[in-house]
Amino acid sequence: MPPFLLLEAVCIFLFSRVPPSLPVQEVLVSRETVGKISVASKMMWCSAAVDILFLLDGSHSVGKGSFERSKHFAVTVCDALDISPDRVRVGALQFSSAPHLEFPLDSFSTRQEVKAKIKRMVFKGGRTETGLALKHLLRTGFPGGRNGSVPQVLILATDGKSQGHVAPLAKQLKERGVTVFAVGVRFPRWEELHTLASEPREQHVLLAEQVADATNGLLSTLSRSGICTAASPDCRVGAHPCERRTLETVRELAGNALCWRGSRRTNAVLATLCPFYSWKKVFLTHPATCYRTTCPGPCDSQPCQNGGTCVPEGLDRYHCLCPLAFGGEAHCAPKLSLECRIDVLFLLDSSAGATLEGFLRAKAFVKRFVQAVLSEDSRARVGVAGYSRELLVAVPVGEYQDVPDLVRSLDGVPFSGGPTLTGSALRQAAERGFGSAAGTGQHRPRRAVVLLTESPSQDEVAGPARHARARELLLLGVGSEAVRAELEEITGSPKHVMVYTDPQDLFNQIPELQGKLCSRLQPGCQAQSLDLVFMLDASASVGPENFAQMQSFVRSCALRFDVNPDVTQVGLVVFGSWVQTAFGLDAHPTLAAVLRATSQAPYLGGAGSAGTALLHIYDKVMTVQRGARPGVPKAVVMLTGGRGAEDAAVPAQKLRNNGVSVLVVGVGPVLREALRRLAGPRDSLIHVAAYSDLRYHQDQLIEWICGEAKRPVNLCKPSPCTNEGTCVLQNGSYRCECRDGWEGPHCENRVLRGDALKARGSRQEPAGDQEPSSSQLLQRRPGHPGR
């Protein structure tokens, strides 16, 4: 073979082996509409008396991979069906060389059972005898069905490459009243699918490879035909242009090559040009119309102002991508200078730990910030200071009113090098950072210090930070992940900290900083005594990233309480492959220690059991021996995605019966029934759509905790008595009645046998007006003579 022909043959072979990158069916609509179709498919629901039979092609031409995708499509459809003996019945039949009944329609009465059986179906292989399968149905009917007394729906998933005639058989089946959906797999022959499908065929031909779109199309058709009511009243079925593609092998002229042919003359050869052809795989397109359901989206009302772009997140949530000067609010609200009157001092880390590059990056951030938010009518005034060993106020607050002059003045802020004494810089900023611009009394604007640093402090920061906040300074921190915990300790709240991952991400913090400069934290129930335990789902179903968001949420909540041994104690329990007390109630007496320990809580992975974790709290956390205080309100806040909560209702009620309030925070787009059972009375359930939305529910959580903290307390619940001692209420207090062999205020001391007998013989009532001692009072037992 000539070399150029060999090269072309190799190219044709390689091309034929490359999987196509284009979908074989595509709805030609905007990305927003595609998203609405996908969302609608997840909320559609069919609850009617109907028999649905899946007829799945298990032949070699389909292949095991596409057969598995057909099964996945069937399982997804089942998620939208109200499967029960009186409503939707589902059966399945696999065909190849011969039909094989997987399970009849009356086999299973729940959706979970049907889905499990479909998932266990085994690929058979063989010829594509679609006609034999249809003959089988014509002869026997729907196996386990209701004999045509309810609508019958056949969902036939195949590649449309039958080895026999199917048109007459499909026609007979449809004439008997069966609604036939032809669902293509792999690269189907659309002509055969149209022959198999019911009328109107455009609405009954789908593609299993695109599960959400196909499920939407199937349920939309059932809704239009009146068999099911598949979506809410606000959703509508609409016609959309779409395009179907078929992968075909075509022959085309590739050129001419010199060839030799014999001539009529003896012993003569004739040279001439001969055509040669190549074969290649191409897509042939077929325009069509697809009918899909869409529901009103959260961006339809155009909620974003000032040129912001609305980005939908599911059915009812969205976020706004705002222009640089209009960030910080959910709807791209007006920029900072129009919202509040404030004096801002930027405190730049100019130490050796920050490096010259980091210092210049911080200065560039301040330049971009003032250019974005300051204008002629702005009520905000800005100053800049650098620090290492000492604080240097390079640009006093309010010295420059003109933005270009302010930007030019920033070039003169020098880099110092030296140690990173952030604590000292905070104290000096509080005392002299605002100079004469501070004002007095009601005429003084709000003051804020924005600390920019990437290196940990070499001196103590907690005391200077408290000193600054006591002078009514708003402290905000902008830094790298390495200093997140320190910035939270300085600012007093994770909400006041902005962390960036790379230089560009730093400049993305400008809109968020605008919002934070004009916002205020709401106080919690600061003066209320409370033993509070957070219980975090650290299982594999949550994942490490979502677990980190729960940690941040707990830190933010802890900052709303006065953490010390006399007011609020905080504990943390995590559960996954096992249950672990990250720290007990009496482990950390300060807020700073609680914040650090929360950040260090381990992610466990594995399968979690919420019930086991609640029992762990009952036995080993909410006890006097482990730091719980008698007479102090107690609450457990459980954060979970819902998996592993099936066994938790009884342990939760056990805690409630023992005087411990339990709140469930369920995270996920769907609220699991197990969490509803677990939540119990008194609105003890908060549903959060996504882990990133936890922060929006903090006020609701704090309100619940503070409400529980004000409820009456039973001094004997949980019982302060150890070693099976009995707690008895008495005159506004309590006492512990110890069983034999134990003594002490809480039955904590073991008594030796001889000492116990001696103590029992010497127990007598005090004579006259003598009051009994506390040990005598605690050691009394029911039935003792003289009681």
CSV table of N, CA and C in Angstrom, one decimal, residues 297-370:
chain,number,residue,atom,x,y,z
A,297,GLY,N,-37.7,31.0,38.4
A,297,GLY,CA,-36.4,31.1,39.0
A,297,GLY,C,-36.2,32.2,40.0
A,298,PRO,N,-35.3,32.1,40.9
A,298,PRO,CA,-35.1,33.2,41.9
A,298,PRO,C,-34.6,34.5,41.2
A,299,CYS,N,-34.0,34.4,40.0
A,299,CYS,CA,-33.5,35.6,39.3
A,299,CYS,C,-34.5,36.3,38.4
A,300,ASP,N,-35.7,35.7,38.3
A,300,ASP,CA,-36.7,36.2,37.3
A,300,ASP,C,-37.2,37.6,37.7
A,301,SER,N,-37.1,38.0,39.0
A,301,SER,CA,-37.5,39.3,39.5
A,301,SER,C,-36.4,40.3,39.4
A,302,GLN,N,-35.2,39.9,38.9
A,302,GLN,CA,-34.1,40.8,38.7
A,302,GLN,C,-33.7,41.5,40.0
A,303,PRO,N,-33.4,40.7,41.1
A,303,PRO,CA,-33.2,41.3,42.4
A,303,PRO,C,-31.9,42.1,42.6
A,304,CYS,N,-30.9,41.9,41.7
A,304,CYS,CA,-29.6,42.6,41.8
A,304,CYS,C,-29.6,44.0,41.3
A,305,GLN,N,-29.2,44.9,42.0
A,305,GLN,CA,-29.2,46.3,41.7
A,305,GLN,C,-27.9,46.8,41.1
A,306,ASN,N,-27.8,48.0,40.6
A,306,ASN,CA,-26.6,48.6,40.1
A,306,ASN,C,-25.8,47.8,39.1
A,307,GLY,N,-26.5,47.1,38.2
A,307,GLY,CA,-25.8,46.3,37.2
A,307,GLY,C,-25.2,45.0,37.7
A,308,GLY,N,-25.6,44.5,38.9
A,308,GLY,CA,-25.2,43.2,39.3
A,308,GLY,C,-25.8,42.1,38.5
A,309,THR,N,-25.1,41.0,38.5
A,309,THR,CA,-25.5,39.8,37.8
A,309,THR,C,-26.1,38.8,38.8
A,310,CYS,N,-27.3,38.3,38.5
A,310,CYS,CA,-27.9,37.3,39.4
A,310,CYS,C,-27.5,35.9,39.0
A,311,VAL,N,-27.0,35.1,39.9
A,311,VAL,CA,-26.6,33.8,39.7
A,311,VAL,C,-27.5,32.8,40.5
A,312,PRO,N,-28.4,32.1,39.8
A,312,PRO,CA,-29.3,31.2,40.6
A,312,PRO,C,-28.6,30.1,41.3
A,313,GLU,N,-29.1,29.7,42.5
A,313,GLU,CA,-28.5,28.5,43.2
A,313,GLU,C,-29.7,27.7,43.6
A,314,GLY,N,-30.1,26.8,42.7
A,314,GLY,CA,-31.3,26.0,43.0
A,314,GLY,C,-32.6,26.7,42.7
A,315,LEU,N,-33.6,26.2,43.4
A,315,LEU,CA,-35.0,26.7,43.1
A,315,LEU,C,-35.3,28.1,43.7
A,316,ASP,N,-34.8,28.4,44.9
A,316,ASP,CA,-35.2,29.6,45.5
A,316,ASP,C,-34.1,30.5,46.1
A,317,ARG,N,-32.8,30.1,45.8
A,317,ARG,CA,-31.7,30.9,46.3
A,317,ARG,C,-30.9,31.4,45.1
A,318,TYR,N,-30.1,32.5,45.4
A,318,TYR,CA,-29.3,33.1,44.4
A,318,TYR,C,-28.2,34.0,45.1
A,319,HIS,N,-27.3,34.4,44.3
A,319,HIS,CA,-26.3,35.4,44.8
A,319,HIS,C,-26.0,36.3,43.7
A,320,CYS,N,-25.6,37.5,44.0
A,320,CYS,CA,-25.4,38.6,43.1
A,320,CYS,C,-23.9,38.8,42.9
A,321,LEU,N,-23.4,38.8,41.6
A,321,LEU,CA,-22.1,39.2,41.3
A,321,LEU,C,-22.1,40.7,41.0
A,322,CYS,N,-21.5,41.5,41.9
A,322,CYS,CA,-21.7,42.9,41.9
A,322,CYS,C,-20.5,43.6,41.3
A,323,PRO,N,-20.7,44.8,40.7
A,323,PRO,CA,-19.5,45.6,40.3
A,323,PRO,C,-18.7,46.0,41.6
A,324,LEU,N,-17.5,46.3,41.4
A,324,LEU,CA,-16.5,46.4,42.5
A,324,LEU,C,-17.0,47.4,43.6
A,325,ALA,N,-17.7,48.5,43.2
A,325,ALA,CA,-18.1,49.5,44.1
A,325,ALA,C,-19.4,49.3,44.8
A,326,PHE,N,-20.1,48.1,44.5
A,326,PHE,CA,-21.4,47.9,45.0
A,326,PHE,C,-21.5,46.5,45.7
A,327,GLY,N,-20.4,46.0,46.2
A,327,GLY,CA,-20.5,44.7,46.9
A,327,GLY,C,-20.9,44.9,48.3
A,328,GLY,N,-20.9,43.7,49.0
A,328,GLY,CA,-21.1,43.7,50.5
A,328,GLY,C,-22.6,43.4,50.9
A,329,GLU,N,-23.5,43.6,50.0
A,329,GLU,CA,-24.9,43.4,50.3
A,329,GLU,C,-25.5,42.4,49.3
A,330,ALA,N,-26.6,41.7,49.7
A,330,ALA,CA,-27.2,40.7,48.9
A,330,ALA,C,-27.6,41.2,47.5
A,331,HIS,N,-28.0,42.4,47.4
A,331,HIS,CA,-28.6,42.9,46.2
A,331,HIS,C,-27.7,44.0,45.5
A,332,CYS,N,-26.4,44.0,45.8
A,332,CYS,CA,-25.5,45.0,45.2
A,332,CYS,C,-26.0,46.4,45.6
A,333,ALA,N,-26.1,46.6,46.9
A,333,ALA,CA,-26.6,47.9,47.5
A,333,ALA,C,-25.6,49.0,47.2
A,334,PRO,N,-26.0,50.3,47.4
A,334,PRO,CA,-25.1,51.4,47.1
A,334,PRO,C,-23.8,51.2,47.9
A,335,LYS,N,-22.7,51.9,47.4
A,335,LYS,CA,-21.4,51.7,48.0
A,335,LYS,C,-21.3,52.4,49.4
A,336,LEU,N,-20.2,52.1,50.0
A,336,LEU,CA,-20.0,52.4,51.4
A,336,LEU,C,-20.2,53.8,51.8
A,337,SER,N,-19.7,54.7,51.0
A,337,SER,CA,-19.7,56.2,51.3
A,337,SER,C,-21.1,56.7,51.5
A,338,LEU,N,-22.1,56.0,50.9
A,338,LEU,CA,-23.5,56.4,51.0
A,338,LEU,C,-24.2,55.7,52.1
A,339,GLU,N,-23.6,54.8,52.8
A,339,GLU,CA,-24.3,54.0,53.8
A,339,GLU,C,-24.0,54.4,55.3
A,340,CYS,N,-22.8,54.8,55.6
A,340,CYS,CA,-22.5,55.1,57.0
A,340,CYS,C,-21.3,56.1,57.0
A,341,ARG,N,-21.3,56.7,58.2
A,341,ARG,CA,-20.2,57.7,58.5
A,341,ARG,C,-19.2,57.0,59.3
A,342,ILE,N,-17.9,56.9,58.9
A,342,ILE,CA,-16.9,56.1,59.6
A,342,ILE,C,-15.5,56.6,59.3
A,343,ASP,N,-14.7,56.5,60.3
A,343,ASP,CA,-13.2,56.7,60.1
A,343,ASP,C,-12.5,55.4,60.1
A,344,VAL,N,-11.7,55.2,59.1
A,344,VAL,CA,-11.0,53.9,58.9
A,344,VAL,C,-9.5,54.1,59.0
A,345,LEU,N,-8.8,53.3,59.8
A,345,LEU,CA,-7.4,53.3,59.9
A,345,LEU,C,-6.9,51.9,59.4
A,346,PHE,N,-6.2,51.9,58.2
A,346,PHE,CA,-5.6,50.6,57.7
A,346,PHE,C,-4.3,50.4,58.4
A,347,LEU,N,-4.1,49.3,59.1
A,347,LEU,CA,-2.9,48.9,59.8
A,347,LEU,C,-2.2,47.8,59.1
A,348,LEU,N,-1.1,48.2,58.4
A,348,LEU,CA,-0.3,47.3,57.5
A,348,LEU,C,0.9,46.7,58.2
A,349,ASP,N,1.0,45.4,58.1
A,349,ASP,CA,2.1,44.7,58.7
A,349,ASP,C,3.4,45.0,57.8
A,350,SER,N,4.3,45.7,58.5
A,350,SER,CA,5.5,46.1,57.8
A,350,SER,C,6.7,45.4,58.3
A,351,SER,N,6.5,44.2,58.9
A,351,SER,CA,7.6,43.5,59.6
A,351,SER,C,8.3,42.6,58.6
A,352,ALA,N,9.4,42.0,59.0
A,352,ALA,CA,10.2,41.1,58.2
A,352,ALA,C,9.3,39.8,57.8
A,353,GLY,N,8.5,39.4,58.7
A,353,GLY,CA,7.6,38.3,58.5
A,353,GLY,C,6.7,38.5,57.3
A,354,ALA,N,6.2,39.8,57.1
A,354,ALA,CA,5.3,40.1,56.0
A,354,ALA,C,6.0,40.1,54.7
A,355,THR,N,7.3,40.3,54.6
A,355,THR,CA,8.2,40.5,53.4
A,355,THR,C,7.8,41.7,52.7
A,356,LEU,N,8.7,42.3,51.9
A,356,LEU,CA,8.5,43.5,51.1
A,356,LEU,C,7.3,43.2,50.1
A,357,GLU,N,7.3,42.0,49.5
A,357,GLU,CA,6.3,41.7,48.5
A,357,GLU,C,4.9,41.8,49.1
A,358,GLY,N,4.7,41.2,50.3
A,358,GLY,CA,3.4,41.2,51.0
A,358,GLY,C,3.0,42.6,51.4
A,359,PHE,N,4.0,43.4,51.8
A,359,PHE,CA,3.7,44.8,52.2
A,359,PHE,C,3.2,45.6,51.0
A,360,LEU,N,3.9,45.5,49.9
A,360,LEU,CA,3.5,46.2,48.7
A,360,LEU,C,2.1,45.7,48.2
A,361,ARG,N,1.8,44.4,48.4
A,361,ARG,CA,0.5,43.9,48.0
A,361,ARG,C,-0.6,44.6,48.9
A,362,ALA,N,-0.3,44.7,50.2
A,362,ALA,CA,-1.3,45.3,51.2
A,362,ALA,C,-1.5,46.8,50.8
A,363,LYS,N,-0.4,47.5,50.4
A,363,LYS,CA,-0.6,48.9,50.0
A,363,LYS,C,-1.5,49.0,48.7
A,364,ALA,N,-1.3,48.1,47.8
A,364,ALA,CA,-2.1,48.1,46.5
A,364,ALA,C,-3.6,47.8,46.9
A,365,PHE,N,-3.8,47.0,47.9
A,365,PHE,CA,-5.2,46.7,48.3
A,365,PHE,C,-5.8,48.0,48.8
A,366,VAL,N,-5.1,48.7,49.6
A,366,VAL,CA,-5.7,50.0,50.2
A,366,VAL,C,-6.0,51.0,49.0
A,367,LYS,N,-5.0,51.0,48.1
A,367,LYS,CA,-5.3,51.9,46.9
A,367,LYS,C,-6.5,51.6,46.2
A,368,ARG,N,-6.7,50.3,45.9
A,368,ARG,CA,-7.9,49.9,45.1
A,368,ARG,C,-9.1,50.2,46.0
A,369,PHE,N,-9.0,50.0,47.3
A,369,PHE,CA,-10.2,50.1,48.1
A,369,PHE,C,-10.7,51.6,48.1
A,370,VAL,N,-9.8,52.5,48.3
A,370,VAL,CA,-10.2,53.9,48.4
A,370,VAL,C,-10.7,54.4,47.0
